[in-house]
Amino acid sequence: QICNGEQALESNYQRRNSDFLPWPGYDWANRIIIHVQTNLNVHSSSESESLSFRSRNEASATQQQHGESSMSNDHRPSFPKHSNPCKAQILPPLEIGEDECDANSSTLRIYRLGVVFYELFSGGIRPSTAIGWTVNGHFPNNRIDSTPGFSSQLNVSGHEDLKRESSQNFRKKGRSQTTTIPHQKLSIESLKMNGIPFTLCDLIGNMLDNINGDIVGDESYRRMTDVRNDLKLMIENPERFLLNVDVEKISNSGLELTDTIYGQENELSLLKQCYKRSHSRSDGFAIIAGPSGIGKTVLANQFEEFVSSKEGIFIEGKFDQLQQSTPFHAIASAFNEYCNVLLSDGASSQSIAVASALRESLGQDACCLGKVIPNLSMIFGDFEEDEVLLNCVNAQRRLQYLLCRFVEVISSSSSNPIVLFLDDLQWADPASITVIHHLLVTSRFSRFLFIGSCRDEEMGQNHPIWNMIASVQSLGAHATTIKLQVFDKETVNRAISDMLSLSPRLTWPLSDIVYHKTKGNPMFFSRLMVSLSKEGLLNFSLSRRRWVWDEEKIQSRKIPDDVAIFLTNAIGQLSSEVQAALCTLSCFGASADISAVKILEDDLGLKLQNSLDAAVADGFLDKLNGKYQFCHDRVQETAYKMLSMEDRASRHSRYGLALCRYTLKNINDDAMLFTAVDQVNRGGPHIVSGSDHGSLLAYLNLRAGKKAMDMSDFASALAFFDHGILFLDENHWHDNYNLSLELFDNAVKCTYAIGDHQRLNKFS
């Protein structure tokens, strides 16, 4: 509220004695009382009233409202002796007679407030007064001091309206008079030397420069509203907009992207409302929908920060198009994460209570659930093998019941709701969708909130997710659907302003270009900003200590409309080694364990980690929790599409065989088994070099299928058994009778469990 006096002055400019009082904690731009040192001995028309503002050590101010003081007499400030305290407009118009100048001259008000700021922040140093120019019925051509950091003599070019007003008033008066206008010659370099933040010094300099008209460019202020907005940014976010930037850090790291959400405040508010409702009941869930790169995951990450600030628990998992064969991949990773959170609390009372409740509730059935959530063993210890044999249908129902029971226990034992976020629902496997359905139906009485995200534009009307949501809603659950949109121009400018730590009024030229080239797609926008920085079109100026850019070159730069083509070009600018490493990693989906990368290096002699680390430094990958993961799905998809169909099959086969050789030596690593067999299966049966080789691959598929059956994921198990049968040769019943029988027998059980009766007839 520092500069709200602009509006007050515009509406009351004819009131010559408006109250303008500077006082801490008050709207001091509207009212001010200052000590005015006047020289009223005007002997001729060449002399005029001279105003100067006293320093903070000498000046006193007081609050008044409609002529009455809002302070008691005891708290009134005392005025120095021989001073002349009087009300005066802090930003008076040009003193050309009494009415010769429009009182609504924004330029002069900004300039003179800049003089006040200069005196305040210089510790009371009063700027020297220079005779700027003389009016004798005409406006002369004025010289401008070009010394950097100085605001010199008044230049009225660019203020034709001011010239016209003054000339008309002179003619109306019917006389010619000469008036001297005081004008200060200032340098902000002294402020910088005194340790005043550079951004504040630039603000004062731009306020002083605006008196020189268009010659100083676009950075000088034209409206008091802009001054107020910039000061507000400095007050509300000093780390970004006020304090001096860390030049060394920027020089080393370059342009850094943030996870701050832009243009999604209303959507975040909806999620917060869902969370608050889940404290008392859990009859609702939320779906975040939108195209790829729109910011669904970023919104979820911001919501996670909110949940954590409320001491809630946020667990997440992600479905992957290339990891659908891994049973309950997303759900298992989410609940595994919860077990890690529980264990990280150590001996806290809540973690002990939850662990005790889980043991009491699950009992011996924890062994079955431990096959889906391996980290449960860290809470329960070593499981005793469950000897109860159930048919496939009952086993599937038991797992669904146990997962719901697990959620009920952990949510009822927690003082705050449990939030489960599952990303990329469009790639969810049937078994996981069934589990989500049961969780939403049976856990409505507990403190549990489910949030999912999906690319709704890539999902048909009959997608299983839509059917699941409709089914849950028919049972009374409330669905909050959040549809994300692209950035508008204002949002793009705000994002660039934060990214560059510059005032939004300064970044408009750049943001306008970026918006038209990216159409407001958030992911496209962020990648383009990084690309501009790398190409030197956007760089940090050491002399100016701020980001600068070349508008003409950025405007002329050809950028494809399709973000996939843009990413392809961006990846193509990397070294050949980094490109090859990204393509290798893309064959495993959105992420891959570092342990798998090391196996490929040792077995195939590939040099991957150094190149992948370089990709991390370039912002294409993240290295978190023992994984290399792509910064966005579109980056992974782009790298994968750079490979031909033949190259993909060849790579999948090579990588799968290398991992299979590892799994034969480490039979207890189930996660690596699923990854290895899936890679081999994607390569296809053409890689079989003989009957023994084919039998080995069929056996590995049998192992993976049985593991999936133990987890009650019969759809994934059936896929493994089908691939195992494909790897058998024509004489498999004669040469590998037991292996063949076991593959077909388990395939029949899985077909019956998932209810595919048409396919069941083929096996019979």
PDB file of C-alpha atoms in Angstrom, residues 81 92 95 181 217 275 283 318 322 356-357 360 421 481 516 544 546 600 642 646-647 707 722 736 747 759 764:
ATOM      1  CA  LYS A  81      13.035  24.676  16.128  1.00  0.00           C
ATOM      2  CA  PRO A  92       3.165  18.455  -6.524  1.00  0.00           C
ATOM      3  CA  GLU A  95       5.272  25.089 -10.346  1.00  0.00           C
ATOM      4  CA  ILE A 181      11.827  24.670 -12.004  1.00  0.00           C
ATOM      5  CA  GLY A 217      13.876   3.262 -22.811  1.00  0.00           C
ATOM      6  CA  TYR A 275      -8.378 -32.947   2.162  1.00  0.00           C
ATOM      7  CA  ASP A 283     -16.720 -40.472   0.531  1.00  0.00           C
ATOM      8  CA  LYS A 318       3.127 -43.956 -10.983  1.00  0.00           C
ATOM      9  CA  LEU A 322       6.509 -49.992 -20.338  1.00  0.00           C
ATOM     10  CA  SER A 356       1.041 -52.935  16.388  1.00  0.00           C
ATOM     11  CA  ALA A 357      -2.357 -52.363  14.758  1.00  0.00           C
ATOM     12  CA  GLU A 360      -3.079 -57.433  15.176  1.00  0.00           C
ATOM     13  CA  PHE A 421      -1.782 -40.228  -5.349  1.00  0.00           C
ATOM     14  CA  THR A 481     -12.732 -33.585 -11.398  1.00  0.00           C
ATOM     15  CA  HIS A 516       3.095 -17.246 -28.789  1.00  0.00           C
ATOM     16  CA  ARG A 544      23.982  -5.318 -14.804  1.00  0.00           C
ATOM     17  CA  ARG A 546      20.394  -9.374 -13.918  1.00  0.00           C
ATOM     18  CA  LEU A 600      24.062 -53.473 -18.288  1.00  0.00           C
ATOM     19  CA  MET A 642      13.884 -41.822 -31.841  1.00  0.00           C
ATOM     20  CA  GLU A 646      13.845 -52.944 -35.310  1.00  0.00           C
ATOM     21  CA  ASP A 647      16.275 -51.122 -33.034  1.00  0.00           C
ATOM     22  CA  LYS A 707       5.323 -64.747  -8.829  1.00  0.00           C
ATOM     23  CA  ASP A 722       1.545 -66.761 -22.984  1.00  0.00           C
ATOM     24  CA  ASN A 736       9.854 -80.300 -22.513  1.00  0.00           C
ATOM     25  CA  ALA A 747      -2.513 -70.185 -18.120  1.00  0.00           C
ATOM     26  CA  ARG A 759     -10.213 -67.853 -24.348  1.00  0.00           C
ATOM     27  CA  SER A 764      -9.721 -76.801 -23.419  1.00  0.00           C
TER      28      SER A 764
END
